[in-house]
Short mmCIF file of C-alpha atoms in Angstrom, two decimals:
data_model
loop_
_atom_site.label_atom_id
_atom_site.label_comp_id
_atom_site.label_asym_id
_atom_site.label_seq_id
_atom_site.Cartn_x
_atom_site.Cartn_y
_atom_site.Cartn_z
CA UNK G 1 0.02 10.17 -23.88
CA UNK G 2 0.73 7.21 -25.88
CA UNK G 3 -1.06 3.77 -24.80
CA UNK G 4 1.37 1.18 -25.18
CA UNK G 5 -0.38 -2.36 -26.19
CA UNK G 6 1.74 -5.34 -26.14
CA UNK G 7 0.68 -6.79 -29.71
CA UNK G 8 -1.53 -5.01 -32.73
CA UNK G 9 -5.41 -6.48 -33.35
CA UNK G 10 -4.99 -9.43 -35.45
CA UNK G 11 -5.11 -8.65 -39.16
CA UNK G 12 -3.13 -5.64 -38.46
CA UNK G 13 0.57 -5.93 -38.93
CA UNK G 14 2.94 -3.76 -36.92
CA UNK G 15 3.85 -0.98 -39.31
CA UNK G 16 -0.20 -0.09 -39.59
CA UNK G 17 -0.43 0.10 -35.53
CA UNK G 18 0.68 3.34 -33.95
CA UNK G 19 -0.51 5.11 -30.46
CA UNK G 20 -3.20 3.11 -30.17
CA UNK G 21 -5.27 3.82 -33.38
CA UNK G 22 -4.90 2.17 -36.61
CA UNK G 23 -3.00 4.08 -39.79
CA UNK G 24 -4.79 3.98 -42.84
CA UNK G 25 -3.50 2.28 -45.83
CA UNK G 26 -3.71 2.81 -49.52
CA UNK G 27 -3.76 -0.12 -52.11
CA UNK G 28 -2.67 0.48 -55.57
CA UNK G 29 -4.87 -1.41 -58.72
CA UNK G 30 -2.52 -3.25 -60.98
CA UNK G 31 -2.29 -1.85 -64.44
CA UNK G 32 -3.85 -3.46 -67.04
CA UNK G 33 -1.29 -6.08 -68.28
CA UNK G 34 -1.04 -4.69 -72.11
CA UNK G 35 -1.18 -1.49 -71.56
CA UNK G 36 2.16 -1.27 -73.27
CA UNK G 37 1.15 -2.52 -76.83
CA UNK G 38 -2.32 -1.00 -76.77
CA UNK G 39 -1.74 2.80 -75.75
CA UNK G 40 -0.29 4.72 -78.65
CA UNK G 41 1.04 7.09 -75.97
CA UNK G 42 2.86 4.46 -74.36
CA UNK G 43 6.96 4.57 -74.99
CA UNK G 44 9.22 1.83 -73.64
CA UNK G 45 13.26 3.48 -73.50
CA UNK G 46 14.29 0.01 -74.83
CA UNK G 47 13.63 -2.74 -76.46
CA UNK G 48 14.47 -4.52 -73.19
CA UNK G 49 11.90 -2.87 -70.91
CA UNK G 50 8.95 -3.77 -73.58
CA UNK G 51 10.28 -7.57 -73.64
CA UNK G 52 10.18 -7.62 -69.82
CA UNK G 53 6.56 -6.40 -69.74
CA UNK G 54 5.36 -8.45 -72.25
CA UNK G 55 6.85 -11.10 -70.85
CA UNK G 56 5.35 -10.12 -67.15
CA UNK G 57 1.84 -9.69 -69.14
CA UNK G 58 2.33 -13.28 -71.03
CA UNK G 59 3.55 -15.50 -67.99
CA UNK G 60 2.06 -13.29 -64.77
CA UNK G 61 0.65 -15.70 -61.86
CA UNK G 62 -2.94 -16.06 -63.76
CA UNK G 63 -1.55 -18.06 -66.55
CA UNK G 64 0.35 -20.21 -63.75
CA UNK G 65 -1.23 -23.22 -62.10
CA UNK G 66 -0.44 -25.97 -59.67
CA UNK G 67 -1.83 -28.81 -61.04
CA UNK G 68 -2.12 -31.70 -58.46
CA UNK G 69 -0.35 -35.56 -58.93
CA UNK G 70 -2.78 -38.58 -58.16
CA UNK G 71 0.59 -40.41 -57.89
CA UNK G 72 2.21 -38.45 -55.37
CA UNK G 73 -0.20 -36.12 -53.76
CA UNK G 74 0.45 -36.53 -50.33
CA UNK G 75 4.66 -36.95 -50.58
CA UNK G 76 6.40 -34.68 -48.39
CA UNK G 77 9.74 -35.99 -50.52
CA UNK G 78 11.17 -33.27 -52.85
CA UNK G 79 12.19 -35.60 -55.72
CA UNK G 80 8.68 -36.88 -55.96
CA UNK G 81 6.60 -33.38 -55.86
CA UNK G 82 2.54 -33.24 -54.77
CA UNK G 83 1.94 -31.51 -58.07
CA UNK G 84 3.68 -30.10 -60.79
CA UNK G 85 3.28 -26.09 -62.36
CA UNK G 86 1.95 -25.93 -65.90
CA UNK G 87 1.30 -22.51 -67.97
CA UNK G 88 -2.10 -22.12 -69.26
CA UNK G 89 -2.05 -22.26 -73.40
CA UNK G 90 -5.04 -19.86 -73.60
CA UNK G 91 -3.69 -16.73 -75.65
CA UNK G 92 -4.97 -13.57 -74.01
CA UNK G 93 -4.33 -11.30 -77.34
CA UNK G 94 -5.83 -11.52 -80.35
CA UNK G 95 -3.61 -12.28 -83.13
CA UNK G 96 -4.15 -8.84 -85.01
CA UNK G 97 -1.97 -7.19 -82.22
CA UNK G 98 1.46 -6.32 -83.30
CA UNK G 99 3.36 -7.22 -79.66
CA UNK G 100 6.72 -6.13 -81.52
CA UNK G 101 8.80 -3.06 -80.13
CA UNK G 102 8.48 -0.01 -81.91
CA UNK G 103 10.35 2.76 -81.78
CA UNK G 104 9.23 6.55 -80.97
CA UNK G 105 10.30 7.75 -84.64
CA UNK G 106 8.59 4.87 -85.63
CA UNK G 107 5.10 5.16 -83.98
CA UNK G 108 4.93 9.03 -84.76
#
């Protein structure tokens, strides 16, 4: 016997609400962002996929902030914006880390 409700408890969305009881859910950690240069165990296929995640690592929402305008703060006009996005300068390796790709016969 199912019991039918006509909306889920509030915080719940509608996938996590079934017959009445609530589903459990499983969050994932994010890897760490460098795990790619710091592992020796760690192969990229291409050159490409170790760009994109050292790109993701370098410019990942944590180096990206929304710094407000005194000017225009309270504008609701798109051609004169509230604030405006800067990346942080702060370099999160230190420079002794080689963030070049290597190859597998060349890490062996």
């Amino acid at each position: 016997a199912l019991r039918r409700t006509p909306h889920p408890p509030r915080g719940l969305g509608a996938g996590s609400w079934h017959a009445g009881k609530m589903a459990t859910t499983t969050i994932t950690q994010a890897n760490r962002a460098y795990d790619h240069l710091y592992d020796p165990s760690y192969y990229n296929s291409h050159s490409n996929d170790h760009a994109r995640q050292t790109s993701k690592a370098m410019f990942g929402a944590n180096r990206i902030q929304r710094v407000p305008d005194d000017k225009y703060m309270f504008s609701e006009l798109p051609h004169y914006p509230r604030h405006t996005i800067q990346v942080s300068s702060k370099q999160d390796l230190p420079q002794h880390v080689d963030v070049m790709y290597h190859t597998v016969a060349e890490k062996a």
